[in-house]
Coordinates of C-alpha atoms and ligand atoms in Angstrom, one line a residue:
X18 CA -10.4 18.6 0.5
X19 CA -12.0 22.1 0.8
X20 CA -11.0 24.5 3.6
X21 CA -13.5 26.7 5.4
X22 CA -12.8 29.7 7.7
X23 CA -15.1 32.2 9.3
X24 CA -14.7 35.2 11.6
X25 CA -16.9 37.4 13.6
X26 CA -15.4 39.9 16.1
X27 CA -13.5 43.1 16.5
X28 CA -10.6 42.6 14.1
X29 CA -10.6 43.4 10.3
X30 CA -12.0 40.2 8.9
X31 CA -10.0 39.9 5.6
X32 CA -6.5 39.3 7.2
X33 CA -8.0 36.7 9.6
X34 CA -9.7 34.9 6.7
X35 CA -6.6 34.9 4.5
X36 CA -4.4 33.7 7.3
X37 CA -6.8 30.9 8.1
X38 CA -7.0 29.8 4.5
X39 CA -3.2 29.7 4.3
X40 CA -3.1 27.3 7.1
X41 CA -5.6 25.0 5.4
X42 CA -3.8 25.0 2.0
X43 CA -2.4 21.6 2.6
X44 CA -5.9 20.2 2.3
X45 CA -5.7 20.5 -1.4
X46 CA -7.7 23.0 -3.5
X47 CA -8.0 24.6 -6.9
X48 CA -9.8 27.9 -6.1
X49 CA -10.3 30.3 -3.2
X50 CA -12.7 33.0 -2.2
X51 CA -14.0 35.2 0.6
X52 CA -17.1 37.2 1.4
X53 CA -17.3 40.0 3.9
X54 CA -20.2 42.3 5.1
X55 CA -19.0 45.7 3.7
X56 CA -20.9 49.0 3.2
X57 CA -24.3 47.5 3.6
X58 CA -23.7 44.7 1.1
X59 CA -21.8 41.4 0.7
X60 CA -18.4 42.0 -0.9
X61 CA -17.1 38.9 -2.6
X62 CA -13.8 38.1 -4.2
X63 CA -13.1 34.6 -5.5
X64 CA -10.6 33.2 -8.0
X65 CA -9.6 29.9 -9.5
X66 CA -6.0 29.0 -8.7
X67 CA -3.9 29.4 -5.6
X68 CA -4.6 31.7 -2.7
X69 CA -2.0 34.1 -4.1
X70 CA -4.3 34.8 -7.0
X71 CA -7.1 35.8 -4.6
X72 CA -4.7 37.9 -2.5
X73 CA -3.6 39.7 -5.7
X74 CA -7.3 40.4 -6.5
X75 CA -7.7 41.9 -3.0
X76 CA -4.6 44.2 -3.3
X77 CA -5.3 47.9 -3.2
X78 CA -8.8 47.5 -1.8
X79 CA -9.5 48.6 1.8
X80 CA -12.0 46.9 4.0
X81 CA -13.5 47.7 7.4
X82 CA -15.6 44.5 7.7
X83 CA -15.3 42.5 10.9
X84 CA -17.4 39.6 9.8
X85 CA -16.6 37.2 6.9
X86 CA -16.2 33.7 5.6
X87 CA -13.6 32.2 3.3
X88 CA -13.1 29.0 1.4
X89 CA -10.6 26.9 -0.6
X90 CA -12.3 24.6 -3.0
X91 CA -11.2 21.1 -4.3
X92 CA -13.5 20.7 -7.3
X93 CA -16.0 17.8 -7.3
X94 CA -19.1 19.2 -9.3
X95 CA -18.1 21.9 -11.8
X96 CA -14.5 22.6 -13.0
X97 CA -12.2 24.9 -11.1
X98 CA -13.2 28.4 -12.2
X99 CA -13.9 31.9 -10.7
X100 CA -17.6 31.3 -11.1
X101 CA -17.6 27.9 -9.5
X102 CA -15.4 29.0 -6.6
X103 CA -17.1 29.6 -3.3
X104 CA -18.8 31.6 -1.8
X105 CA -22.0 31.3 -3.6
X106 CA -25.0 33.6 -3.2
X107 CA -28.7 33.6 -3.6
X108 CA -30.4 35.6 -6.4
X109 CA -30.6 38.8 -4.4
X110 CA -26.9 38.6 -3.4
X111 CA -27.9 39.0 0.3
X112 CA -27.1 35.5 1.5
X113 CA -23.6 33.8 0.9
X114 CA -22.6 30.3 1.6
X115 CA -19.4 28.2 1.6
X116 CA -19.5 24.4 1.7
X117 CA -17.4 21.4 1.9
X118 CA -18.9 18.0 0.9
X119 CA -21.4 16.8 -1.7
X120 CA -25.1 17.7 -2.0
X121 CA -26.2 14.4 -3.4
X122 CA -29.7 15.5 -4.5
X123 CA -28.6 18.8 -5.9
X124 CA -29.9 18.1 -9.4
X125 CA -33.5 17.7 -8.1
X126 CA -33.2 20.7 -5.9
X127 CA -31.7 22.8 -8.7
X128 CA -34.6 22.0 -11.1
X129 CA -37.2 22.7 -8.4
X130 CA -35.5 26.0 -7.4
X131 CA -35.4 27.0 -11.1
X132 CA -39.1 26.3 -11.4
X133 CA -39.5 28.6 -8.4
X134 CA -37.7 31.3 -10.4
X135 CA -34.2 31.1 -9.0
X136 CA -31.3 31.9 -11.4
X137 CA -28.2 29.8 -11.1
X138 CA -24.8 31.1 -12.1
X139 CA -22.4 28.1 -11.4
X140 CA -22.2 24.4 -12.2
X141 CA -21.7 23.5 -8.6
X142 CA -23.9 21.4 -6.3
X143 CA -23.2 23.9 -3.5
X144 CA -25.1 26.7 -5.2
X145 CA -28.5 25.1 -4.3
X146 CA -27.8 26.0 -0.7
X147 CA -28.0 29.8 -0.9
X148 CA -31.0 29.6 -3.1
X149 CA -32.7 27.1 -0.8
X150 CA -32.0 29.5 2.1
X151 CA -33.5 32.4 0.0
X152 CA -36.5 30.3 -0.6
X153 CA -37.2 30.0 3.1
X154 CA -35.7 33.3 4.4
X155 CA -38.1 35.4 6.4
X156 CA -35.5 37.4 8.3
X157 CA -33.9 34.6 10.3
X158 CA -30.9 32.9 8.7
X159 CA -30.8 30.1 11.2
X160 CA -34.5 29.2 10.6
X161 CA -34.0 29.5 6.9
X162 CA -31.0 27.2 6.9
X163 CA -32.8 24.8 9.3
X164 CA -35.7 24.5 6.8
X165 CA -33.3 24.2 3.9
X166 CA -31.4 21.3 5.4
X167 CA -34.7 19.3 5.6
X168 CA -34.5 19.2 1.8
X169 CA -30.8 18.5 1.5
X170 CA -29.3 15.0 1.2
X171 CA -25.5 14.5 1.3
X172 CA -22.5 15.7 3.2
X173 CA -21.7 19.2 4.2
X174 CA -19.7 21.4 6.4
X175 CA -21.3 24.8 5.6
X176 CA -21.1 28.4 6.7
X177 CA -23.6 31.1 5.8
X178 CA -24.1 34.8 6.4
X179 CA -26.8 37.3 5.4
X180 CA -26.3 41.0 5.0
X181 CA -29.5 41.7 7.0
X182 CA -27.9 40.0 10.0
X183 CA -24.5 41.7 10.5
X184 CA -22.0 39.8 12.7
X185 CA -24.0 36.6 12.6
X186 CA -22.6 33.4 11.1
X187 CA -24.6 30.2 10.9
X188 CA -22.9 26.9 10.4
X189 CA -24.0 23.2 10.0
X190 CA -22.2 20.0 10.0
X191 CA -23.0 16.6 8.4
X192 CA -20.2 14.2 7.4
X193 CA -17.5 16.9 7.0
X194 CA -15.4 18.5 9.7
X195 CA -16.2 21.9 11.3
X196 CA -14.6 23.4 14.4
X197 CA -15.5 26.6 16.3
X198 CA -12.7 28.6 18.0
X199 CA -13.6 30.5 21.1
X200 CA -12.2 34.0 21.6
X201 CA -12.8 37.1 23.7
X202 CA -15.3 39.3 21.9
X203 CA -14.6 37.4 18.7
X204 CA -15.1 33.9 17.5
X205 CA -13.6 31.8 14.7
X206 CA -14.7 28.9 12.5
X207 CA -12.6 26.5 10.5
X208 CA -12.7 23.1 8.9
X209 CA -9.5 22.1 10.7
X210 CA -7.7 23.1 13.9
X211 CA -4.4 24.5 12.5
X212 CA -6.4 27.4 11.1
X213 CA -7.4 28.5 14.6
X214 CA -4.2 28.1 16.5
X215 CA -3.0 31.6 15.9
X216 CA -6.0 32.9 17.8
X217 CA -7.3 30.3 20.2
X218 CA -6.8 26.8 21.5
X219 CA -10.3 26.4 23.0
X220 CA -12.7 24.9 20.5
X221 CA -16.0 23.2 20.0
X222 CA -15.8 20.3 17.6
X223 CA -19.2 20.1 15.9
X224 CA -20.7 16.7 15.5
X225 CA -22.9 15.5 12.6
X226 CA -26.4 16.9 12.8
X227 CA -25.3 20.0 14.7
X228 CA -25.7 23.7 13.7
X229 CA -24.3 26.8 15.4
X230 CA -24.9 30.5 15.5
X231 CA -21.7 32.4 16.0
X232 CA -21.5 36.1 16.8
X233 CA -18.7 38.2 18.4
X234 CA -20.1 37.6 21.9
X235 CA -21.6 34.1 21.7
X236 CA -21.8 30.7 20.3
X237 CA -25.1 28.7 20.4
X238 CA -24.9 25.1 19.3
X239 CA -28.0 23.1 18.5
X240 CA -29.3 20.3 16.4
X241 CA -30.8 21.1 13.0
X242 CA -34.2 21.8 14.6
X243 CA -32.7 24.4 17.0
X244 CA -32.7 22.2 20.1
X245 CA -29.7 23.4 22.2
X246 CA -26.7 21.0 22.4
X247 CA -24.2 21.2 25.3
X248 CA -20.6 21.2 24.0
X249 CA -17.5 20.4 26.0
X250 CA -14.6 22.7 25.3
X251 CA -11.8 20.8 23.5
X252 CA -8.5 22.4 24.5
X253 CA -5.9 22.0 21.7
X254 CA -2.5 21.1 23.0
X255 CA -0.7 21.4 19.7
X256 CA 1.8 24.2 19.6
X257 CA 1.1 26.6 16.8
X258 CA 4.5 25.9 15.3
X259 CA 3.7 22.2 15.3
X260 CA 1.6 23.0 12.3
X261 CA 4.3 25.0 10.8
X262 CA 7.5 23.7 9.2
X263 CA 9.7 24.2 12.2
X264 CA 12.7 25.0 10.1
X265 CA 12.4 22.1 7.7
X266 CA 12.1 22.8 4.0
X267 CA 8.8 20.9 3.8
X268 CA 6.2 19.6 6.1
X269 CA 6.9 16.1 4.9
X270 CA 10.6 16.2 5.9
X271 CA 9.5 17.7 9.3
X272 CA 7.0 14.9 9.8
X273 CA 9.5 12.2 8.8
X274 CA 11.9 13.6 11.4
X275 CA 9.0 13.8 14.0
X276 CA 8.5 10.0 13.8
X277 CA 10.6 9.0 16.8
X278 CA 8.5 11.5 18.9
X279 CA 5.3 10.3 17.3
X280 CA 6.1 6.7 18.1
X281 CA 6.9 7.6 21.7
X282 CA 3.7 9.5 22.1
X283 CA 1.7 6.7 20.6
X284 CA 3.3 4.1 22.8
X285 CA 3.2 6.2 25.9
X286 CA 1.3 4.6 28.7
X287 CA 0.3 1.6 26.6
X288 CA 3.1 -0.8 27.6
X289 CA 3.7 -1.6 31.3
X290 CA 7.0 -0.7 32.8
X291 CA 8.2 -4.3 32.7
X292 CA 7.3 -4.6 29.0
X293 CA 5.2 -7.6 29.9
X294 CA 1.8 -6.3 29.0
X295 CA 0.0 -4.0 26.6
X296 CA -2.3 -1.5 28.4
X297 CA -5.3 -0.8 26.2
X298 CA -8.0 -0.1 28.7
X299 CA -9.2 2.7 26.3
X300 CA -10.6 0.0 24.0
X301 CA -14.2 -0.8 24.7
X302 CA -13.7 -4.3 23.5
X303 CA -15.6 -7.0 25.5
X304 CA -13.2 -9.7 26.6
X305 CA -15.8 -12.3 25.6
X306 CA -15.8 -10.9 22.1
X307 CA -12.0 -11.0 21.9
X308 CA -11.8 -14.6 23.3
X309 CA -14.4 -15.8 20.8
X310 CA -13.2 -13.7 17.9
X311 CA -13.2 -15.8 14.7
X312 CA -11.9 -13.2 12.3
X313 CA -10.6 -9.7 12.1
X314 CA -11.2 -7.4 9.2
X315 CA -9.1 -4.4 8.4
X316 CA -10.1 -1.7 5.9
X317 CA -8.6 1.6 4.9
X318 CA -7.3 3.6 1.9
X319 CA -3.9 4.4 0.6
X320 CA -1.1 4.5 3.1
X321 CA -3.5 3.6 5.9
X322 CA -4.4 0.5 3.9
X323 CA -0.7 -0.4 3.7
X324 CA -0.5 -0.1 7.5
X325 CA -3.5 -2.5 7.5
X326 CA -1.5 -5.1 5.4
X327 CA 1.2 -5.0 8.1
X328 CA -1.6 -5.3 10.7
X329 CA -2.8 -8.5 9.0
X330 CA 0.6 -10.1 9.1
X331 CA 1.3 -9.3 12.8
X332 CA -2.1 -10.1 14.1
X333 CA -2.1 -13.5 12.4
X334 CA 1.5 -14.1 13.4
X335 CA 1.2 -13.1 17.1
X336 CA -2.5 -13.5 18.0
X337 CA -3.2 -16.4 15.6
X338 CA -6.5 -14.9 14.4
X339 CA -7.4 -15.0 10.7
X340 CA -7.4 -11.5 9.2
X341 CA -8.8 -10.1 6.0
X342 CA -7.5 -6.7 4.8
X343 CA -9.5 -4.7 2.2
X344 CA -9.2 -1.4 0.4
X345 CA -12.2 0.5 1.8
X346 CA -13.7 1.4 -1.6
X347 CA -13.8 -2.3 -2.3
X348 CA -14.9 -3.4 1.1
X349 CA -18.0 -1.2 1.2
X350 CA -19.4 -2.6 -2.0
X351 CA -18.5 -6.3 -1.9
X352 CA -21.2 -7.4 0.5
X353 CA -18.7 -8.5 3.1
X354 CA -19.4 -11.6 5.1
X355 CA -19.3 -9.9 8.5
X356 CA -21.6 -9.8 11.5
X357 CA -21.9 -9.7 15.3
X358 CA -18.8 -11.2 16.9
X359 CA -16.5 -9.9 14.2
X360 CA -14.0 -7.2 14.7
X361 CA -13.5 -4.6 12.0
X362 CA -10.5 -2.3 12.3
X363 CA -10.8 0.9 10.2
X364 CA -7.6 3.0 9.8
X365 CA -7.6 6.6 8.8
X366 CA -5.2 9.4 9.6
X367 CA -7.7 12.2 9.0
X368 CA -10.7 10.2 10.2
X369 CA -12.6 11.9 7.3
X370 CA -11.9 9.7 4.3
X371 CA -15.3 9.1 2.6
X372 CA -14.6 5.5 1.6
X373 CA -13.3 4.5 5.0
X374 CA -16.2 6.2 6.7
X375 CA -18.6 4.3 4.5
X376 CA -16.9 1.0 5.2
X377 CA -17.2 1.8 8.9
X378 CA -20.9 2.3 8.6
X379 CA -21.3 -0.8 6.5
X380 CA -19.5 -2.8 9.2
X381 CA -21.6 -1.3 12.0
X382 CA -24.8 -1.9 10.0
X383 CA -23.9 -5.6 9.8
X384 CA -23.4 -5.7 13.6
X385 CA -19.6 -6.0 13.8
X386 CA -17.6 -4.2 16.5
X387 CA -15.7 -1.4 14.8
X388 CA -12.3 -0.3 16.2
X389 CA -10.9 2.9 14.6
X390 CA -7.2 3.7 14.4
X391 CA -7.1 7.4 13.7
X392 CA -4.9 10.4 14.3
X393 CA -7.6 13.1 14.7
X394 CA -9.6 13.4 17.9
X395 CA -13.2 14.2 17.2
X396 CA -12.9 13.1 13.6
X397 CA -15.9 11.3 12.1
X398 CA -14.3 7.9 12.2
X399 CA -13.4 8.5 15.8
X400 CA -16.9 9.4 16.7
X401 CA -18.7 6.7 14.7
X402 CA -16.6 3.7 15.8
X403 CA -17.3 1.5 18.8
X404 CA -13.7 1.8 20.1
X405 CA -10.9 4.1 19.1
X406 CA -7.2 3.5 19.3
X407 CA -5.7 6.9 18.7
X408 CA -2.3 7.4 17.1
X409 CA -0.7 10.5 18.7
X410 CA 1.3 11.6 15.7
X411 CA 0.2 15.2 16.0
X412 CA -1.1 17.2 13.0
X413 CA 0.1 15.7 9.7
X414 CA 0.1 18.5 7.2
X415 CA 1.9 17.0 4.2
X416 CA -0.3 15.2 1.7
X417 CA 2.0 12.2 1.8
X418 CA 1.5 10.4 5.1
X419 CA 4.6 9.4 7.0
X420 CA 4.5 9.7 10.8
X421 CA 0.8 8.8 10.8
X422 CA 1.6 5.6 9.0
X423 CA 4.4 4.8 11.4
X424 CA 2.2 5.3 14.4
X425 CA -0.5 3.2 12.7
X426 CA 2.0 0.4 12.6
X427 CA 2.8 0.9 16.3
X428 CA -1.0 0.8 17.0
X429 CA -1.2 -2.5 15.1
X430 CA 1.7 -4.0 17.1
X431 CA 0.0 -3.0 20.3
X432 CA -3.3 -4.4 19.2
X433 CA -1.7 -7.7 18.0
X434 CA 0.1 -8.3 21.3
X435 CA -2.9 -7.3 23.3
X436 CA -5.2 -9.7 21.3
X437 CA -2.5 -12.4 21.7
X438 CA -2.4 -11.8 25.4
X439 CA -6.2 -11.8 25.8
X440 CA -6.3 -15.1 24.0
X441 CA -3.2 -16.6 25.6
X442 CA -1.5 -17.2 22.2
X443 CA 1.8 -15.6 22.9
X444 CA 4.2 -16.8 25.7
X445 CA 5.3 -14.1 28.2
X446 CA 8.9 -14.1 27.2
X447 CA 8.0 -13.8 23.5
X448 CA 5.7 -10.9 24.4
X449 CA 8.3 -9.2 26.4
X450 CA 10.9 -9.5 23.7
X451 CA 8.6 -7.7 21.2
X452 CA 7.4 -5.1 23.7
X453 CA 11.0 -4.2 24.8
X454 CA 12.0 -3.8 21.2
X455 CA 8.9 -1.8 20.5
X456 CA 9.7 0.6 23.4
X457 CA 13.2 1.2 22.0
X458 CA 12.3 1.3 18.3
X459 CA 12.3 5.1 18.3
X460 CA 16.1 5.0 18.7
X461 CA 16.4 2.8 15.6
X462 CA 14.4 5.4 13.7
X463 CA 16.7 8.2 15.0
X464 CA 19.7 6.2 13.7
X465 CA 18.2 5.9 10.2
X466 CA 17.3 9.6 10.2
X467 CA 20.8 10.5 11.0
X468 CA 21.8 8.6 7.8
X469 CA 19.5 10.6 5.6
X470 CA 22.4 12.0 3.6
X471 CA 23.2 8.5 2.2
X472 CA 19.6 8.1 1.2
X473 CA 19.6 11.5 -0.4
X474 CA 22.6 10.4 -2.5
X475 CA 20.8 7.3 -3.7
X476 CA 17.8 9.4 -4.5
X477 CA 20.0 11.7 -6.6
X478 CA 21.3 8.7 -8.4
X479 CA 17.9 7.5 -9.4
X480 CA 15.7 10.6 -9.4
X481 CA 15.6 10.8 -13.2
X482 CA 14.6 7.2 -13.8
X483 CA 11.3 6.4 -15.4
X484 CA 10.4 3.5 -13.2
X485 CA 11.5 1.6 -10.1
X486 CA 10.5 -1.7 -8.5
X487 CA 10.2 -2.5 -4.8
X488 CA 10.3 -6.2 -3.9
X489 CA 10.0 -8.2 -0.8
X490 CA 8.4 -11.2 0.9
X491 CA 5.9 -11.2 3.8
X492 CA 6.3 -8.1 5.9
X493 CA 8.9 -6.8 3.5
X494 CA 6.3 -7.0 0.7
X495 CA 3.9 -5.0 2.8
X496 CA 6.5 -2.3 3.3
X497 CA 7.4 -2.4 -0.4
X498 CA 3.7 -1.4 -1.1
X499 CA 4.2 1.8 1.0
X500 CA 7.6 2.6 -0.4
X501 CA 6.2 2.4 -3.9
X502 CA 3.2 4.7 -3.2
X503 CA 5.4 7.3 -1.5
X504 CA 7.7 7.5 -4.5
X505 CA 4.8 7.7 -7.0
X506 CA 2.7 10.3 -5.1
X507 CA 5.4 12.9 -4.5
X508 CA 8.1 12.4 -7.2
X509 CA 5.7 11.3 -9.9
X510 CA 8.2 8.5 -10.8
X511 CA 6.3 5.3 -11.7
X512 CA 7.0 2.6 -9.2
X513 CA 5.6 -0.9 -8.6
X514 CA 5.7 -3.0 -5.5
X515 CA 5.9 -6.7 -6.1
X516 CA 6.0 -9.9 -4.0
X517 CA 9.5 -11.0 -4.7
X518 CA 8.5 -14.6 -5.3
X519 CA 5.9 -13.5 -7.9
X520 CA 8.3 -11.6 -10.3
X521 CA 9.1 -14.7 -12.4
X522 CA 5.4 -15.0 -13.2
X523 CA 5.5 -12.1 -15.7
X524 CA 6.8 -8.8 -14.4
X525 CA 10.4 -10.1 -14.6
X526 CA 10.1 -9.3 -18.3
X527 CA 10.3 -5.6 -17.3
X528 CA 13.7 -6.0 -15.6
X529 CA 16.4 -4.9 -18.0
X530 CA 19.8 -3.3 -17.9
X531 CA 20.0 -0.6 -15.3
X532 CA 16.5 -0.9 -13.9
X533 CA 16.6 0.1 -10.2
X534 CA 15.1 -2.5 -7.8
X535 CA 14.8 -1.7 -4.1
X536 CA 14.8 -5.1 -2.4
X537 CA 13.8 -5.5 1.2
X538 CA 15.3 -8.5 3.0
X539 CA 14.7 -8.2 6.7
X540 CA 12.9 -11.4 7.5
X541 CA 15.3 -14.2 8.7
X542 CA 13.0 -17.0 7.6
X543 CA 12.7 -15.5 4.1
X544 CA 16.2 -14.1 3.6
X545 CA 17.5 -16.9 1.4
X546 CA 14.4 -16.8 -0.8
X547 CA 14.6 -13.1 -1.2
X548 CA 18.3 -13.3 -1.9
X549 CA 17.6 -15.6 -4.8
X550 CA 15.1 -13.1 -6.1
X551 CA 17.8 -10.4 -5.9
X552 CA 20.1 -12.6 -7.9
X553 CA 17.3 -13.2 -10.4
X554 CA 16.9 -9.4 -11.1
X555 CA 20.7 -8.7 -11.0
X556 CA 21.2 -11.4 -13.6
X557 CA 19.0 -9.4 -15.9
X558 CA 20.9 -6.2 -15.3
X559 CA 19.0 -4.6 -12.5
X560 CA 20.7 -2.2 -10.1
X561 CA 19.7 -3.4 -6.6
X562 CA 19.4 -1.3 -3.4
X563 CA 19.0 -3.8 -0.6
X564 CA 17.6 -3.0 2.8
X565 CA 18.7 -5.6 5.4
X566 CA 20.1 -6.0 8.9
X567 CA 23.8 -5.7 9.3
X568 CA 25.7 -8.9 10.1
X569 CA 24.8 -12.3 8.8
X570 CA 23.0 -10.9 5.8
X571 CA 26.0 -8.7 4.8
X572 CA 27.0 -10.8 1.9
X573 CA 28.5 -9.0 -1.0
X574 CA 25.9 -10.2 -3.4
X575 CA 23.0 -8.8 -1.5
X576 CA 22.9 -5.6 -3.6
X577 CA 24.8 -2.9 -5.4
X578 CA 23.9 -0.5 -2.6
X579 CA 23.2 -1.6 1.0
X580 CA 21.0 0.1 3.5
X581 CA 21.6 -1.4 6.9
X582 CA 18.8 -1.3 9.5
X583 CA 19.7 -1.0 13.2
X584 CA 19.0 -4.2 15.1
X585 CA 15.5 -4.9 16.4
X586 CA 13.0 -7.8 16.6
X587 CA 12.4 -9.0 13.0
X588 CA 8.6 -8.6 13.4
X589 CA 9.2 -4.9 14.0
X590 CA 11.4 -4.4 11.0
X591 CA 8.7 -2.6 9.0
X592 CA 8.9 0.4 11.4
X593 CA 12.5 0.8 10.5
X594 CA 12.5 -0.3 6.9
X595 CA 10.0 2.2 5.7
X596 CA 12.0 5.2 7.0
X597 CA 14.7 5.0 4.2
X598 CA 11.9 4.6 1.7
X599 CA 10.2 7.7 2.9
X600 CA 13.4 9.7 2.7
X601 CA 14.2 8.2 -0.7
X602 CA 10.8 9.4 -2.1
X603 CA 11.2 12.8 -0.4
X604 CA 14.7 13.5 -1.9
X605 CA 13.7 12.2 -5.3
X606 CA 10.8 14.6 -5.3
X607 CA 13.0 17.5 -4.2
X608 CA 15.6 16.7 -6.9
X609 CA 12.8 16.6 -9.4
X610 CA 11.5 20.0 -8.2
X611 CA 8.1 18.6 -7.3
X612 CA 5.8 20.4 -4.8
X613 CA 6.5 17.9 -2.1
X614 CA 3.9 18.9 0.4
X615 CA 1.1 19.4 -2.1
X616 CA 1.5 16.9 -5.0
X617 CA -0.6 17.4 -8.1
X618 CA -4.1 15.9 -8.2
X619 CA -3.9 14.8 -4.6
X620 CA -5.6 16.0 -1.4
X621 CA -4.7 15.4 2.2
X622 CA -8.1 14.1 3.1
X623 CA -10.3 12.6 0.4
X624 CA -13.7 13.4 1.9
X625 CA -15.6 12.6 -1.3
X626 CA -16.0 9.2 -3.1
Ligands
LIG825 C1 -0.9 8.8 1.7 O1 0.5 9.2 1.5 C2 -1.8 9.4 0.8 N1 -1.8 10.8 0.8 C3 -3.2 8.7 0.8 O2 -3.0 7.4 0.3 C4 -3.8 8.6 2.2 O3 -3.1 7.6 3.0 C5 -5.3 8.0 2.0 O4 -6.0 9.0 1.3 C6 -6.0 7.7 3.3 O5 -6.1 8.9 4.1 P1 -6.6 8.7 5.6 O6 -5.5 7.9 6.3 O7 -6.7 10.1 6.1 O8 -7.9 8.0 5.6

């Protein structure tokens, strides 16, 4: 969603702000703007469109300001336009604000402020903030914002500055991420860590209900009333280039190739050296709760939801516990039958997805124990859950999730084996077989990545098709869901995932001469059934790309094109099978000239409903 940057220090502010906004571009936006304290006033430049449009508007101007704030906006209220771009100011033009989130009671506030004589220029919800501050401003921006926030309902990460208080930035966080970067004689603010890494790795991660005053020489964190809050420094271990492309053409390709490393990091220290046990002491899960667990619920959005579908299969298969899996935007409104003694697993790469966070709150409100699987330390989901099982995939910049998804699968395998062990439902040798294979699965991914050229050739063959089908049974169907989404979201080719056994109940009518069908056939107990579905579609003219293990399944009628997976335990096949599908989607998008890392209409983190 929106990106926020702020700077107060000894450098020229404009280059720092633009650099920071560039590193947040992946978050998805449709306009950008900055405001600096210049020549006794607030100088503002803001434009609809990409950051380049803003940079062009700044060309030829010279600035000396050393304090400023910047913003990239993903429109929610008010169309993308210069006027609706942030920053927004009060009537006098002496207070400027940038904001990420939604002010839910902005209509009421806007009409009240208008009745108080305020003049509004934009259609945004955000603009009520500078006018509210103006309403309460008596020379102290912190106090004015503190009073203003008493009137505000909704989510916000906001940053404000006033021309009468040079060098001073005031920020507040509720339901939307904000991080402060600590420097020497300078301090930085951003909505995400990659924007800070050029300058500092020491940060304060603000929590909901916290404000901060930032000047070149100090950072004071407090609650909304001004009561000081002690903050631990969070030292960022990511290398700056980790958030860069590291030589790949796109973040997405880089992140696909980072998957072996991401898997190793996520498994590190969580399987004992004899591969007999899963070590998840980090989970604050009472063993009594686990032993008496009647049902597990999993809820998430998009790709994280697809990881949850795999989670359902493996927890039921290994731990023998019933599992329900729900799209979070459905879960939160369906009055779910959950309560104390239930385990709800929420999955979110960013940890900021609005629907997932709302589902988490709903689960907690009903007394369930919430376990978060997330990739971002300090994210809202991480802080609001009862337990957290972090995926250590490192920053995922591309809008299309790949390495985060793979590490979410790894997390579910760890959780499933751990639950099985806690409940005595999985014999030691079966457990060991899975854990050994899990510890070596990164090598299988490496093998598939080395074969990317063959996948690229298949993508070139099909990249101009109008529609593709992905079919499979059981775990293969769950992987088909993810393969289909990947292709749709970055290549814009329509695709549909279908349970292979369900095709004949209608959708088979769409299978005609030359229609590409990607068939996953990795599960031994379902192979023959899937093979008959492959024959079903081939008989109607489909061109089949089959993913299967080499060897006994290598029959000539499996498909027109075969993608062999390296050997592994069949239950772990999804970790391998998804890799060719990610590469297929990536290359199809490249051949179609699509903006792979920033697909149209999409954002990396959907922090609004
Ligand atoms: C994944 O490729 C998509 N970009 C999207 O479906 C994403 O998985 C979804 O928005 C959930 O995001 P989260 O994992 O950060 O909660």
